[in-house]
Coordinates of C-alpha atoms in Angstrom, one line a residue:
X340 CA 20.5 14.9 7.5
X341 CA 22.3 13.2 10.2
X342 CA 21.2 9.8 11.3
X343 CA 19.1 10.1 14.8
X344 CA 20.2 13.9 14.5
X345 CA 19.9 17.2 12.9
X346 CA 17.7 17.6 9.5
X347 CA 17.7 20.6 8.2
X348 CA 18.2 23.1 5.0
X349 CA 20.1 25.9 4.1
X350 CA 19.0 28.4 1.6
X351 CA 21.0 31.5 -0.2
X352 CA 18.8 33.3 -2.4
X353 CA 20.0 36.9 -4.1
X354 CA 18.0 40.2 -3.1
X355 CA 17.1 41.5 -6.3
X356 CA 14.4 44.0 -7.9
X357 CA 14.0 41.7 -10.8
X358 CA 13.2 38.5 -9.0
X359 CA 11.1 39.0 -5.8
X360 CA 11.0 35.5 -4.9
X361 CA 13.1 36.0 -2.0
X362 CA 10.2 38.3 -0.6
X363 CA 8.3 34.8 -0.1
X364 CA 11.2 33.1 2.0
X365 CA 9.8 34.4 5.7
X366 CA 9.4 33.1 9.1
X367 CA 7.0 29.9 9.5
X368 CA 6.6 29.6 5.5
X369 CA 7.6 25.8 4.2
X370 CA 9.4 25.1 1.2
X371 CA 10.1 21.7 -0.6
X372 CA 13.4 20.1 -1.6
X373 CA 14.1 18.2 -4.6
X374 CA 13.1 14.9 -2.7
X375 CA 9.9 15.9 -1.6
X376 CA 10.8 16.6 2.0
X377 CA 9.2 20.1 3.7
X378 CA 10.9 22.1 5.8
X379 CA 9.8 25.1 8.2
X380 CA 11.9 28.1 7.8
X381 CA 13.5 29.6 10.8
X382 CA 16.3 31.7 10.9
X383 CA 16.9 34.6 8.4
X384 CA 20.3 36.9 7.6
X385 CA 21.7 39.1 5.0
X386 CA 24.8 39.7 3.9
X387 CA 26.6 40.6 0.8
X388 CA 28.5 38.7 -1.6
X389 CA 30.4 40.1 -4.2
X390 CA 28.8 43.4 -4.0
X391 CA 25.3 41.6 -4.4
X392 CA 22.6 41.3 -1.4
X393 CA 21.9 37.9 -0.1
X394 CA 19.1 36.3 2.2
X395 CA 20.6 33.4 3.9
X396 CA 17.9 31.0 5.4
X397 CA 17.7 28.1 7.5
X398 CA 15.0 25.8 8.0
X399 CA 13.9 22.4 9.9
X400 CA 12.2 19.3 8.9
X401 CA 8.6 19.6 9.2
X402 CA 9.1 16.4 11.7
X403 CA 10.5 19.3 14.1
X404 CA 6.9 20.8 14.5
X405 CA 6.2 17.8 17.4
X406 CA 9.3 19.3 19.3
X407 CA 6.8 22.6 19.5
X408 CA 4.0 20.2 21.2
X409 CA 3.5 18.6 24.4
X410 CA 2.9 15.3 25.5
X411 CA 0.6 14.6 28.9
X412 CA 1.5 12.0 31.2
X413 CA 2.7 8.6 29.9
X414 CA 3.4 5.5 32.3
X415 CA 3.1 2.3 30.1
X416 CA 4.7 -1.0 31.2
X417 CA 5.9 -3.6 28.8
X418 CA 5.7 -1.5 25.4
X419 CA 7.2 -2.3 22.0
X420 CA 8.3 -0.1 19.7
X421 CA 5.1 0.3 17.6
X422 CA 3.3 0.8 21.2
X423 CA 6.0 3.0 22.8
X424 CA 5.4 5.4 19.6
X425 CA 1.6 5.1 19.5
X426 CA 1.3 5.9 23.3
X427 CA 3.5 9.1 22.4
X428 CA 0.9 10.1 19.8
X429 CA -2.1 9.3 22.0
X430 CA -1.2 11.8 24.5
X431 CA 0.2 14.4 22.1
X432 CA -1.7 17.6 23.6
X433 CA -3.8 19.5 21.2
X434 CA -3.8 23.4 20.9
X435 CA -4.9 25.2 24.0
X436 CA -8.0 27.5 23.6
X437 CA -7.0 30.8 24.3
X438 CA -10.4 32.2 23.0
X439 CA -8.5 34.7 21.4
X440 CA -8.3 36.5 17.7
X441 CA -5.7 34.1 16.4
X442 CA -7.3 31.0 17.4
X443 CA -8.3 30.3 13.9
X444 CA -5.0 30.7 12.5
X445 CA -3.6 27.6 14.7
X446 CA -3.0 24.5 12.6
X447 CA -2.5 20.7 14.0
X448 CA -0.4 18.2 11.5
X449 CA -1.3 14.8 11.8
X450 CA 1.5 12.4 12.2
X451 CA 1.6 8.5 11.4
X452 CA 4.1 6.2 13.2
X453 CA 5.7 2.9 12.8
X454 CA 8.3 0.4 14.4
X455 CA 9.4 -3.1 13.9
X456 CA 11.5 -3.3 17.4
X457 CA 10.0 -5.9 19.4
X458 CA 12.0 -5.7 22.8
X459 CA 9.8 -4.1 25.5
X460 CA 10.5 -1.6 28.0
X461 CA 8.9 0.8 30.5
X462 CA 8.6 4.1 29.0
X463 CA 7.6 7.3 31.0
X464 CA 7.1 10.5 29.9
X465 CA 5.2 13.8 31.4
X466 CA 5.2 17.4 29.7
X467 CA 7.9 17.1 27.1
X468 CA 7.9 17.3 23.7
X469 CA 7.0 14.1 21.3
X470 CA 10.1 14.8 19.7
X471 CA 12.3 14.7 22.6
X472 CA 10.6 11.9 23.9
X473 CA 11.6 10.0 20.6
X474 CA 14.9 10.9 20.7
X475 CA 17.0 13.4 22.7
X476 CA 15.6 12.6 26.2
X477 CA 17.9 10.6 28.6
X478 CA 15.2 7.7 28.4
X479 CA 13.8 8.7 24.8
X480 CA 13.0 5.8 22.9
X481 CA 16.0 5.8 20.9
X482 CA 18.0 5.5 24.0
X483 CA 15.8 2.9 25.3
X484 CA 15.2 0.7 22.8
X485 CA 18.1 1.4 20.3
X486 CA 17.2 1.9 16.3
X487 CA 17.2 4.1 13.5
X488 CA 15.0 6.7 13.0
X489 CA 13.2 7.7 9.5
X490 CA 11.5 10.9 9.1
X491 CA 9.1 11.3 5.6
X492 CA 7.4 14.3 6.0
X493 CA 4.6 13.6 8.6
X494 CA 5.6 10.0 9.0
X495 CA 8.3 9.0 11.5
X496 CA 9.8 5.2 12.1
X497 CA 12.1 3.9 14.5
X498 CA 13.4 0.6 13.2
X499 CA 16.3 -2.0 13.7
X500 CA 17.7 -0.2 10.7
X501 CA 16.7 2.9 8.8
X502 CA 13.9 2.4 6.6
X503 CA 15.6 1.6 3.2
X504 CA 19.2 1.4 4.2
X505 CA 21.1 -1.3 2.8
X506 CA 23.8 -3.4 4.5
X507 CA 27.2 -4.4 2.9
X508 CA 26.7 -1.7 0.4
X509 CA 30.3 -0.8 -0.1
X510 CA 33.9 -1.9 0.8
X511 CA 36.8 0.7 0.3
X512 CA 40.5 1.5 1.7
X513 CA 41.7 4.3 3.4
X514 CA 45.6 4.8 3.4
X515 CA 47.5 6.8 5.9
X516 CA 48.3 9.2 3.0
X517 CA 44.9 9.8 1.8
X518 CA 45.1 13.1 3.7
X519 CA 41.9 14.5 1.1
X520 CA 39.7 12.5 3.7
X521 CA 39.4 13.5 7.3
X522 CA 39.9 10.5 9.6
X523 CA 39.0 10.4 13.2
X524 CA 40.1 7.6 15.5
X525 CA 39.4 7.3 19.1
X526 CA 40.3 4.5 21.8
X527 CA 39.5 6.6 24.9
X528 CA 36.1 4.6 25.7
X529 CA 37.3 1.1 25.2
X530 CA 37.0 -1.1 27.8
X531 CA 38.3 -4.6 28.4
X532 CA 36.5 -5.9 31.3
X533 CA 33.1 -5.2 33.0
X534 CA 32.1 -6.7 36.6
X535 CA 28.3 -6.2 36.6
X536 CA 26.2 -6.4 39.8
X537 CA 22.5 -6.1 40.7
X538 CA 21.1 -4.8 44.5
X539 CA 21.8 -8.1 46.1
X540 CA 25.3 -8.3 45.3
X541 CA 25.4 -10.6 42.7
X542 CA 27.9 -10.3 40.4
X543 CA 29.8 -11.7 37.1
X544 CA 32.8 -10.3 35.4
X545 CA 33.3 -10.2 31.5
X546 CA 36.4 -9.6 29.8
X547 CA 37.4 -9.2 25.9
X548 CA 40.7 -10.1 24.1
X549 CA 39.2 -9.7 20.4
X550 CA 41.3 -6.3 19.9
X551 CA 44.9 -7.6 20.5
X552 CA 47.1 -5.1 21.4
X553 CA 44.6 -2.3 22.2
X554 CA 44.8 -1.1 24.7
X555 CA 48.3 -2.3 26.3
X556 CA 46.7 -2.8 29.3
X557 CA 43.3 -3.6 31.0
X558 CA 40.9 -1.1 31.5
X559 CA 38.1 -2.0 34.1
X560 CA 34.6 -0.9 35.0
X561 CA 32.3 -1.7 37.4
X562 CA 28.6 -1.3 36.8
X563 CA 25.8 -1.6 39.5
X564 CA 22.2 -2.1 38.0
X565 CA 19.0 -1.4 39.9
X566 CA 17.9 -5.1 39.0
X567 CA 16.9 -7.4 41.5
X568 CA 15.3 -11.0 41.3
X569 CA 16.8 -11.8 37.8
X570 CA 19.7 -11.9 35.6
X571 CA 19.5 -9.3 33.3
X572 CA 22.4 -7.2 35.0
X573 CA 24.5 -10.1 33.1
X574 CA 22.5 -9.4 29.9
X575 CA 23.5 -5.6 30.1
X576 CA 27.1 -6.1 31.3
X577 CA 27.6 -8.1 28.2
X578 CA 25.8 -5.3 26.0
X579 CA 27.9 -2.8 27.7
X580 CA 31.2 -4.5 26.9
X581 CA 30.1 -5.2 23.3
X582 CA 29.5 -1.6 22.9
X583 CA 33.2 -0.3 23.9
X584 CA 35.2 -2.5 22.4
X585 CA 36.3 -1.4 19.7
X586 CA 37.9 2.0 18.6
X587 CA 35.6 4.9 17.4
X588 CA 36.6 5.4 13.9
X589 CA 34.8 7.9 11.5
X590 CA 35.3 9.7 8.2
X591 CA 34.3 13.2 6.7
X592 CA 34.5 13.1 2.9
X593 CA 33.9 16.1 0.7
X594 CA 33.3 14.9 -2.9
X595 CA 34.5 18.3 -4.6
X596 CA 38.1 17.6 -3.1
X597 CA 38.4 14.1 -4.6
X598 CA 36.9 14.4 -8.0
X599 CA 39.9 14.6 -10.1
X600 CA 41.9 12.0 -8.2
X601 CA 42.0 8.4 -9.3
X602 CA 43.1 7.4 -5.6
X603 CA 39.8 8.0 -4.3
X604 CA 37.5 6.7 -6.9
X605 CA 36.1 4.2 -4.4
X606 CA 35.3 7.0 -2.0
X607 CA 33.6 8.9 -4.8
X608 CA 31.0 6.0 -5.5
X609 CA 29.8 7.1 -1.9
X610 CA 27.7 9.8 -3.3
X611 CA 25.2 7.0 -4.6
X612 CA 24.5 5.9 -1.1
X613 CA 22.0 7.0 1.7
X614 CA 21.9 7.7 5.3
X615 CA 22.1 4.6 7.4
X616 CA 23.8 2.4 4.4
X617 CA 26.7 0.2 5.8
X618 CA 29.9 -1.3 4.6
X619 CA 33.6 -1.7 5.3
X620 CA 36.7 0.3 5.5
X621 CA 40.2 -0.7 5.7
X622 CA 41.6 1.4 8.3
X623 CA 45.5 2.1 7.5
X624 CA 46.3 3.6 10.4
X625 CA 44.8 0.6 12.8
X626 CA 45.5 -1.9 10.0
X627 CA 42.0 -3.5 10.7
X628 CA 38.8 -3.4 8.7
X629 CA 36.1 -1.4 10.4
X630 CA 32.3 -1.7 10.0
X631 CA 31.0 1.9 9.1
X632 CA 27.5 3.5 8.2
X633 CA 27.0 6.7 6.7
X634 CA 25.7 8.6 9.7
X635 CA 25.4 12.4 8.2
X636 CA 24.7 13.6 4.3
X637 CA 24.4 16.9 2.6
X638 CA 22.6 17.6 -0.7
X639 CA 22.9 20.4 -3.2
X640 CA 19.4 20.8 -4.2
X641 CA 19.8 22.5 -6.9
X642 CA 22.3 19.9 -8.7
X643 CA 20.9 17.2 -6.9
X644 CA 24.3 15.8 -6.1
X645 CA 25.9 14.5 -2.8
X646 CA 28.4 17.3 -1.4
X647 CA 29.9 15.3 1.6
X648 CA 29.0 12.1 3.8
X649 CA 30.0 11.3 7.1
X650 CA 31.0 7.6 8.2
X651 CA 31.0 6.5 11.3
X652 CA 30.9 3.3 13.5
X653 CA 29.4 4.9 16.6
X654 CA 26.7 7.0 17.5
X655 CA 27.2 8.4 20.9
X656 CA 23.9 8.5 23.0
X657 CA 21.7 8.2 19.7
X658 CA 21.6 4.1 19.1
X659 CA 22.3 1.0 21.1
X660 CA 21.4 -2.2 21.6
X661 CA 20.6 -2.6 25.2
X662 CA 19.5 0.2 27.6
X663 CA 21.5 1.4 30.8
X664 CA 18.8 3.4 32.2
X665 CA 19.0 1.5 35.5
X666 CA 23.0 1.6 35.9
X667 CA 24.8 3.3 38.5
X668 CA 28.5 3.7 36.8
X669 CA 31.2 3.7 39.3
X670 CA 35.0 4.5 37.8
X671 CA 37.5 1.9 38.4
X672 CA 40.7 2.9 40.0
X673 CA 42.5 2.4 36.8
X674 CA 40.0 4.8 35.5
X675 CA 40.4 7.4 38.2
X676 CA 44.2 7.3 37.3
X677 CA 43.6 8.0 33.9
X678 CA 41.5 10.9 34.6
X679 CA 44.7 12.3 37.2
X680 CA 47.0 11.8 34.3
X681 CA 45.2 13.7 32.0
X682 CA 44.5 16.3 34.2
X683 CA 48.1 16.5 35.1
X684 CA 49.0 16.6 31.1
X685 CA 46.3 19.7 30.9
X686 CA 48.4 21.3 33.7
X687 CA 50.9 24.4 32.4

């Protein structure tokens, strides 16, 4: 499972005459994992492993049923999180009446929704899937409101924090020589200054010097918003800067690689944590402590053990505290020079 992302299952089952259970792994059949979650099977592939035939099956969480439906026209002003989900649910189109021989085979699943997000935004959707309206579309609920999605079979919530997640759940250190853990650091999206304007040319600049030494020069951004008659451009300008002030840091942890090494005992404890749990990691390469969140987790359903987790302090295009749907981004001259330098460096 990924936070605000993929939620899927993979199955490998031997094909034998003695055990015919593999014959039940067929398209659109539903399986239940050890955590009680339902998955619809969609992709099948046979292969040979050790001289034996194996059926490899993939499936998606039952909530993806909503990706196969459509919503009618939604245009609602000033909806909080709960109301946005309620509007999406209200306008889910029912099965079309084909008057054909298979009408009685089509099923409708009933979903319930919830949200604790109190911010209000204007929502507008038409002829897209309910799932895409919640997460995926440029103006999806996740992108407009921020928040984290929780999926529990036929129940979906979008809250400030994923249901059941814990804050400050872990505190560990990553040394530069801990090569069994995949570390990724990116500073390419750091911004040190923003100049934000509205339709009337009103503008304010915001600077940030909290991250001393990175980068060694100013990185400036000019943002123009289509707001008029209020000061919301200031709010969103500051929010944009706040979300681009730190380097992106992530860690991919595969526990089988760490099991017999005492140096990684603090990392092994992450097996007991869940999607959305947060903590701190001391980043040896940068010499700073960074906030981290578990954004992906893979579980072995036979053993019940967590096989891997991914930590990150970012979720590109997945969640953010403010929306920027009224944004017209203009590259600064420094940004254009950097793009030109990157292109030059790629030239053979």
